[in-house]
Structures are given as structure tokens and as C-alpha cells.
């Protein structure tokens, strides 16, 4: 099946459970950040979202998905779900077998 949208084409190449999770995370970002620009980064297998600079990246891996926040180090994280030790970027690993933590990610 051909995909005209490069993001849809990239998601279609992911393992089905991961693809479903990535698509749901993408929909959540678009719902919570109306008008955000999105772009496929095929080399990194990520969807990057931009609003006046990098904002969020969603990636699909062999058996999980991640949602990364470009300025995640600045976020309040009382549940300690954010991972990473870089200067700015933090991410949350999302297991396709578990529900997406919508409430947490919507804050």
C-alpha cells in the first residue's frame, strides 16, 4: 500500500504494536498543540513537531515508542517519568502493551 504522507509511510514500516502507539502519540500531540508543524525525520525514524523551534519528537523502536521533549529538562516531573541526562532533552518510553499515559503527557 502506497502512502502519500511521509509520516504515514514511516509509521507503516514499524512493527504493528509500535505503529499503533506512535500514531496515538502523534494524535495526542496534534490534539494538545493545535497548529503545530510536523515533519518526518526518516533517518532517525522520528516525527518532529515544531512551534517556534523544536518542541517534541516521537520515535518508534523495535518494541516501544518514545516521546521526547526538546526542553524536557525544564519540565516539572513529580512522577519521575522523564528519562535522559542531556542538557535539555528528556523523553518518556511508552510500552505498546500499556495504555498511553494521556493524563501525564497532557500536563
CSV table of C-alpha atoms in Angstrom, one decimal:
chain,number,residue,atom,x,y,z
A,1,UNK,CA,0.0,0.0,0.0
A,2,UNK,CA,1.4,3.4,-1.0
A,3,UNK,CA,1.4,6.2,1.5
A,4,UNK,CA,1.5,9.8,0.2
A,5,UNK,CA,2.2,11.3,3.6
A,6,UNK,CA,5.9,10.6,4.5
A,7,UNK,CA,4.9,10.3,8.2
A,8,UNK,CA,2.2,7.7,7.5
A,9,UNK,CA,4.7,5.8,5.3
A,10,UNK,CA,7.3,5.8,8.1
A,11,UNK,CA,4.8,4.6,10.7
A,12,UNK,CA,3.6,1.8,8.3
A,13,UNK,CA,7.2,0.4,8.4
A,14,UNK,CA,7.1,0.0,12.2
A,15,UNK,CA,6.1,-3.2,14.0
A,16,UNK,CA,2.2,-3.0,14.3
A,17,UNK,CA,2.0,-2.5,18.1
A,18,UNK,CA,4.6,0.2,17.9
A,19,UNK,CA,3.0,1.8,14.9
A,20,UNK,CA,-0.3,2.0,16.7
A,21,UNK,CA,1.3,3.6,19.7
A,22,UNK,CA,3.3,6.1,17.6
A,23,UNK,CA,0.1,7.0,15.7
A,24,UNK,CA,-1.8,7.6,19.0
A,25,UNK,CA,1.0,9.7,20.4
A,26,UNK,CA,1.0,11.8,17.2
A,27,UNK,CA,-2.7,12.3,17.5
A,28,UNK,CA,-2.3,13.3,21.1
A,29,UNK,CA,0.3,15.9,20.2
A,30,UNK,CA,-1.8,17.3,17.4
A,31,UNK,CA,-4.8,17.5,19.8
A,32,UNK,CA,-2.9,19.2,22.6
A,33,UNK,CA,-0.8,21.6,20.5
A,34,UNK,CA,-3.2,22.8,17.7
A,35,UNK,CA,-1.4,24.0,14.6
A,36,UNK,CA,1.9,22.5,15.4
A,37,UNK,CA,4.1,21.8,12.4
A,38,UNK,CA,5.2,18.2,11.9
A,39,UNK,CA,7.9,16.6,9.8
A,40,UNK,CA,9.2,13.1,9.3
A,41,UNK,CA,12.9,12.6,10.1
A,42,UNK,CA,13.3,9.2,8.3
A,43,UNK,CA,17.0,8.8,9.3
A,44,UNK,CA,16.0,8.9,12.9
A,45,UNK,CA,12.6,7.3,12.4
A,46,UNK,CA,11.0,10.2,14.3
A,47,UNK,CA,8.2,12.6,13.8
A,48,UNK,CA,9.4,16.0,14.9
A,49,UNK,CA,7.0,18.7,16.0
A,50,UNK,CA,7.9,22.4,15.8
A,51,UNK,CA,6.5,25.6,17.1
A,52,UNK,CA,8.9,28.5,17.0
A,53,UNK,CA,11.7,25.9,17.4
A,54,UNK,CA,11.9,22.2,18.2
A,55,UNK,CA,9.2,21.1,20.6
A,56,UNK,CA,8.5,17.3,20.6
A,57,UNK,CA,9.8,14.2,18.8
A,58,UNK,CA,8.1,10.8,18.7
A,59,UNK,CA,10.1,7.7,17.7
A,60,UNK,CA,9.3,4.1,17.1
A,61,UNK,CA,11.7,1.4,18.1
A,62,UNK,CA,11.7,-2.4,17.9
A,63,UNK,CA,9.3,-2.9,20.9
A,64,UNK,CA,8.5,0.5,22.3
A,65,UNK,CA,7.9,4.1,21.4
A,66,UNK,CA,9.3,7.3,22.8
A,67,UNK,CA,8.0,10.8,23.1
A,68,UNK,CA,10.8,13.3,23.6
A,69,UNK,CA,10.6,16.9,24.8
A,70,UNK,CA,13.2,19.2,23.4
A,71,UNK,CA,13.1,21.3,26.6
A,72,UNK,CA,12.2,18.5,28.9
A,73,UNK,CA,14.9,19.3,31.5
A,74,UNK,CA,12.8,22.4,32.3
A,75,UNK,CA,9.6,20.4,32.9
A,76,UNK,CA,8.2,19.7,36.4
A,77,UNK,CA,8.2,15.9,36.7
A,78,UNK,CA,7.0,14.8,40.2
A,79,UNK,CA,6.3,11.3,38.8
A,80,UNK,CA,9.9,10.9,37.6
A,81,UNK,CA,8.9,9.5,34.2
A,82,UNK,CA,11.2,11.7,32.2
A,83,UNK,CA,14.4,9.9,31.2
A,84,UNK,CA,17.7,11.4,29.9
A,85,UNK,CA,20.7,13.2,31.2
A,86,UNK,CA,21.4,15.7,28.4
A,87,UNK,CA,21.3,19.5,28.8
A,88,UNK,CA,17.8,19.9,27.5
A,89,UNK,CA,16.1,16.8,26.0
A,90,UNK,CA,14.1,14.4,28.1
A,91,UNK,CA,11.8,11.5,26.9
A,92,UNK,CA,9.2,9.1,28.1
A,93,UNK,CA,9.3,5.5,27.0
A,94,UNK,CA,5.9,4.2,26.1
A,95,UNK,CA,5.2,0.4,26.1
A,96,UNK,CA,2.7,-0.6,23.3
A,97,UNK,CA,1.2,-3.2,25.7
A,98,UNK,CA,0.2,-0.5,28.2
A,99,UNK,CA,-2.2,2.4,27.9
A,100,UNK,CA,-0.7,5.7,26.8
A,101,UNK,CA,-0.3,7.9,29.9
A,102,UNK,CA,-2.5,10.6,28.4
A,103,UNK,CA,-3.1,12.5,31.7
A,104,UNK,CA,0.7,12.6,32.4
A,105,UNK,CA,1.6,13.7,28.8
A,106,UNK,CA,-1.2,16.3,28.7
A,107,UNK,CA,0.2,18.4,31.5
